[in-house]
Amino acid sequence: MKHTKTLFAGLSILALGATLTACSPGSGDGAGGDSYEIVVLASSSQNGYNQAVYEGVETKAKELSESLGVTIKTKIQDGQFDANTQLSQLQNAGTSGSVDGIIVVPHDGPALAAAFPLANPKPVAAVLNPIGPEISVMEPQVEGVVSTVASPPANGAKLQAESVVEYCKDIDPCKVGYLAGLLNSPLDVERVAAWDSVIEKHKNITVVGTLEGAYDRDKSLTAVSNLLQAHPDLNGILSNADQQTMGAQIALENAGIDPASVFLTGGGGTIEAVQAVLDGKWTNDFLNFPVSMGESALEQIMNSILGKDVAPVVDADSLVDVGPIADRSVLEAAAFTGQWNG
């Protein structure tokens, strides 16, 4: 047998033959040597976060292949941080007879809703942010998406902003710069709105610039360097990505400013970011667990293919028992070192 359709037919025969218990959830051997192909549609295959998600998918594929006695093959496609490219890839995967399941790290979740229902239905799992019109709703919003492994983007952003408020409580004015990923991305639009919803209630905090870091250290280094020329007395940088915060740190150092003397936060929980917090250079970090998220997404896809129970929502913040906002004391207590390199 090759894939889903054949498997479902096999399950029906087994049910009639009263041997269904051999394929019941948890039996681990119900697929009997089948082969499955899972495609991962990365928002960008060059991005470290997406690569970490794929690492988790590969790890879980190897584990399940051994425990189930099947072959799970995986491949990754590059969405190039382009909504139209990723939509086309999703539509093509939906028509491919060789693809049994799809994992997507959406660049633009609302735009990807146009691909559904897929021409050749097969299970889809979204990682990091949902597919559908509501970026803050984790429950599957379109027919065909079986699971979302994520947490609402506003949750982490508000936690970051609240930590800025605490830092700035005795500073007036407290000058803060926003360093967002992509200002046209629904995910980052939601995060910036969440920052604003907290910051605007505190009159002592002034947002002196909203920058685009594009999840890239060098672009962020340039953007923050320019901001520092206009505001050398900057009190902090609120960033949603560790790669960007690393660029901000270098910009501060180049300007002769000790990073430890200002507020710095990032998002992602990279190994480098965790070390920067432990070293006292960053105030804190919003931790992500992309390897664990990839593992969970592959598990839900295989559950769907094999007719097992599927969790429609997996809270990404709960996959590892630490954080999600972590300062030095939290990291030291948990002995957490990060899951990926930015």
GROMACS .gro file of N, CA and C in nm, residues 37-43 50 53-54 56-58 60-61 72-77 86 89-90 93 99-106 112 118 122-128 131 146-147 149 290 293-302 305:
model
  174
   37GLU      N    1   0.423   1.038   0.234
   37GLU     CA    2   0.504   1.155   0.200
   37GLU      C    3   0.439   1.280   0.259
   38ILE      N    4   0.517   1.351   0.340
   38ILE     CA    5   0.469   1.473   0.405
   38ILE      C    6   0.550   1.591   0.352
   39VAL      N    7   0.482   1.693   0.303
   39VAL     CA    8   0.552   1.811   0.254
   39VAL      C    9   0.537   1.925   0.354
   40VAL      N   10   0.647   1.994   0.379
   40VAL     CA   11   0.648   2.110   0.468
   40VAL      C   12   0.663   2.235   0.383
   41LEU      N   13   0.564   2.321   0.387
   41LEU     CA   14   0.567   2.446   0.311
   41LEU      C   15   0.616   2.556   0.404
   42ALA      N   16   0.746   2.586   0.396
   42ALA     CA   17   0.806   2.687   0.482
   42ALA      C   18   0.773   2.826   0.428
   43SER      N   19   0.751   2.920   0.519
   43SER     CA   20   0.736   3.058   0.474
   43SER      C   21   0.865   3.103   0.408
   50ASN      N   22   1.204   2.837   1.045
   50ASN     CA   23   1.144   2.735   0.958
   50ASN      C   24   1.231   2.610   0.952
   53VAL      N   25   1.165   2.412   1.263
   53VAL     CA   26   1.038   2.339   1.253
   53VAL      C   27   1.058   2.212   1.171
   54TYR      N   28   1.131   2.225   1.060
   54TYR     CA   29   1.154   2.108   0.973
   54TYR      C   30   1.240   2.003   1.044
   56GLY      N   31   1.226   1.937   1.356
   56GLY     CA   32   1.132   1.865   1.441
   56GLY      C   33   1.048   1.766   1.362
   57VAL      N   34   1.005   1.807   1.242
   57VAL     CA   35   0.928   1.717   1.156
   57VAL      C   36   1.010   1.593   1.122
   58GLU      N   37   1.135   1.614   1.084
   58GLU     CA   38   1.222   1.501   1.049
   58GLU      C   39   1.245   1.408   1.169
   60LYS      N   40   1.050   1.361   1.433
   60LYS     CA   41   0.928   1.285   1.464
   60LYS      C   42   0.899   1.182   1.355
   61ALA      N   43   0.930   1.214   1.229
   61ALA     CA   44   0.908   1.119   1.120
   61ALA      C   45   0.992   0.993   1.140
   72ILE      N   46   0.800   0.719   0.661
   72ILE     CA   47   0.750   0.856   0.648
   72ILE      C   48   0.860   0.940   0.584
   73LYS      N   49   0.834   0.984   0.463
   73LYS     CA   50   0.928   1.068   0.392
   73LYS      C   51   0.885   1.214   0.404
   74THR      N   52   0.981   1.304   0.418
   74THR     CA   53   0.949   1.446   0.430
   74THR      C   54   1.029   1.527   0.328
   75LYS      N   55   0.974   1.638   0.289
   75LYS     CA   56   1.047   1.733   0.206
   75LYS      C   57   1.000   1.874   0.239
   76ILE      N   58   1.084   1.973   0.212
   76ILE     CA   59   1.052   2.112   0.244
   76ILE      C   60   1.053   2.195   0.116
   77GLN      N   61   0.961   2.291   0.108
   77GLN     CA   62   0.956   2.384  -0.004
   77GLN      C   63   0.971   2.527   0.047
   86GLN      N   64   0.359   3.085  -0.176
   86GLN     CA   65   0.315   2.980  -0.083
   86GLN      C   66   0.174   2.931  -0.115
   89GLN      N   67   0.212   2.688  -0.394
   89GLN     CA   68   0.268   2.562  -0.346
   89GLN      C   69   0.162   2.479  -0.274
   90LEU      N   70   0.079   2.544  -0.197
   90LEU     CA   71  -0.027   2.472  -0.124
   90LEU      C   72  -0.129   2.413  -0.221
   93ALA      N   73   0.034   2.112  -0.389
   93ALA     CA   74   0.042   1.998  -0.298
   93ALA      C   75  -0.095   1.933  -0.282
   99VAL      N   76   0.148   1.325  -0.236
   99VAL     CA   77   0.153   1.390  -0.105
   99VAL      C   78   0.038   1.339  -0.018
  100ASP      N   79   0.070   1.294   0.105
  100ASP     CA   80  -0.032   1.241   0.195
  100ASP      C   81  -0.073   1.340   0.303
  101GLY      N   82   0.016   1.433   0.338
  101GLY     CA   83  -0.014   1.531   0.441
  101GLY      C   84   0.071   1.655   0.421
  102ILE      N   85   0.021   1.769   0.470
  102ILE     CA   86   0.089   1.898   0.446
  102ILE      C   87   0.104   1.972   0.578
  103ILE      N   88   0.224   2.020   0.604
  103ILE     CA   89   0.250   2.107   0.719
  103ILE      C   90   0.292   2.243   0.664
  104VAL      N   91   0.228   2.348   0.714
  104VAL     CA   92   0.252   2.482   0.662
  104VAL      C   93   0.297   2.576   0.775
  105VAL      N   94   0.403   2.649   0.750
  105VAL     CA   95   0.437   2.765   0.835
  105VAL      C   96   0.394   2.886   0.754
  106PRO      N   97   0.274   2.937   0.776
  106PRO     CA   98   0.219   3.039   0.685
  106PRO      C   99   0.295   3.173   0.691
  112LEU      N  100  -0.380   3.227   0.257
  112LEU     CA  101  -0.377   3.083   0.226
  112LEU      C  102  -0.515   3.019   0.233
  118LEU      N  103  -0.901   2.187  -0.064
  118LEU     CA  104  -0.801   2.140  -0.158
  118LEU      C  105  -0.867   2.051  -0.264
  122LYS      N  106  -0.654   1.633   0.175
  122LYS     CA  107  -0.555   1.565   0.258
  122LYS      C  108  -0.532   1.652   0.380
  123PRO      N  109  -0.490   1.596   0.492
  123PRO     CA  110  -0.480   1.676   0.614
  123PRO      C  111  -0.371   1.782   0.608
  124VAL      N  112  -0.402   1.897   0.666
  124VAL     CA  113  -0.310   2.010   0.672
  124VAL      C  114  -0.295   2.054   0.818
  125ALA      N  115  -0.173   2.078   0.861
  125ALA     CA  116  -0.147   2.136   0.993
  125ALA      C  117  -0.073   2.268   0.975
  126ALA      N  118  -0.115   2.368   1.051
  126ALA     CA  119  -0.050   2.500   1.047
  126ALA      C  120   0.038   2.514   1.170
  127VAL      N  121   0.155   2.572   1.151
  127VAL     CA  122   0.251   2.592   1.260
  127VAL      C  123   0.282   2.741   1.272
  128LEU      N  124   0.287   2.790   1.395
  128LEU     CA  125   0.322   2.928   1.430
  128LEU      C  126   0.204   3.022   1.420
  131ILE      N  127  -0.425   2.925   0.960
  131ILE     CA  128  -0.471   2.951   0.823
  131ILE      C  129  -0.617   2.989   0.832
  146VAL      N  130  -0.655   2.039   0.993
  146VAL     CA  131  -0.695   1.953   1.104
  146VAL      C  132  -0.636   1.997   1.236
  147SER      N  133  -0.527   2.075   1.234
  147SER     CA  134  -0.465   2.114   1.360
  147SER      C  135  -0.382   2.240   1.341
  149VAL      N  136  -0.070   2.432   1.547
  149VAL     CA  137   0.029   2.426   1.656
  149VAL      C  138   0.083   2.567   1.673
  290PRO      N  139   1.035   2.586   1.823
  290PRO     CA  140   1.000   2.543   1.688
  290PRO      C  141   1.029   2.395   1.659
  293MET      N  142   0.743   2.219   1.804
  293MET     CA  143   0.624   2.249   1.725
  293MET      C  144   0.620   2.164   1.598
  294GLY      N  145   0.735   2.147   1.534
  294GLY     CA  146   0.740   2.062   1.415
  294GLY      C  147   0.709   1.917   1.448
  295GLU      N  148   0.761   1.871   1.561
  295GLU     CA  149   0.733   1.734   1.604
  295GLU      C  150   0.582   1.715   1.627
  296SER      N  151   0.522   1.812   1.695
  296SER     CA  152   0.379   1.802   1.726
  296SER      C  153   0.295   1.806   1.599
  297ALA      N  154   0.332   1.891   1.504
  297ALA     CA  155   0.254   1.901   1.378
  297ALA      C  156   0.259   1.769   1.301
  298LEU      N  157   0.375   1.707   1.293
  298LEU     CA  158   0.386   1.579   1.221
  298LEU      C  159   0.304   1.472   1.291
  299GLU      N  160   0.307   1.476   1.423
  299GLU     CA  161   0.228   1.378   1.500
  299GLU      C  162   0.079   1.392   1.470
  300GLN      N  163   0.030   1.516   1.465
  300GLN     CA  164  -0.114   1.537   1.438
  300GLN      C  165  -0.149   1.497   1.295
  301ILE      N  166  -0.061   1.525   1.201
  301ILE     CA  167  -0.087   1.485   1.061
  301ILE      C  168  -0.096   1.333   1.051
  302MET      N  169  -0.003   1.263   1.114
  302MET     CA  170  -0.006   1.116   1.107
  302MET      C  171  -0.128   1.061   1.181
  305ILE      N  172  -0.404   1.089   0.931
  305ILE     CA  173  -0.392   0.990   0.824
  305ILE      C  174  -0.429   0.851   0.873
   0.00000   0.00000   0.00000
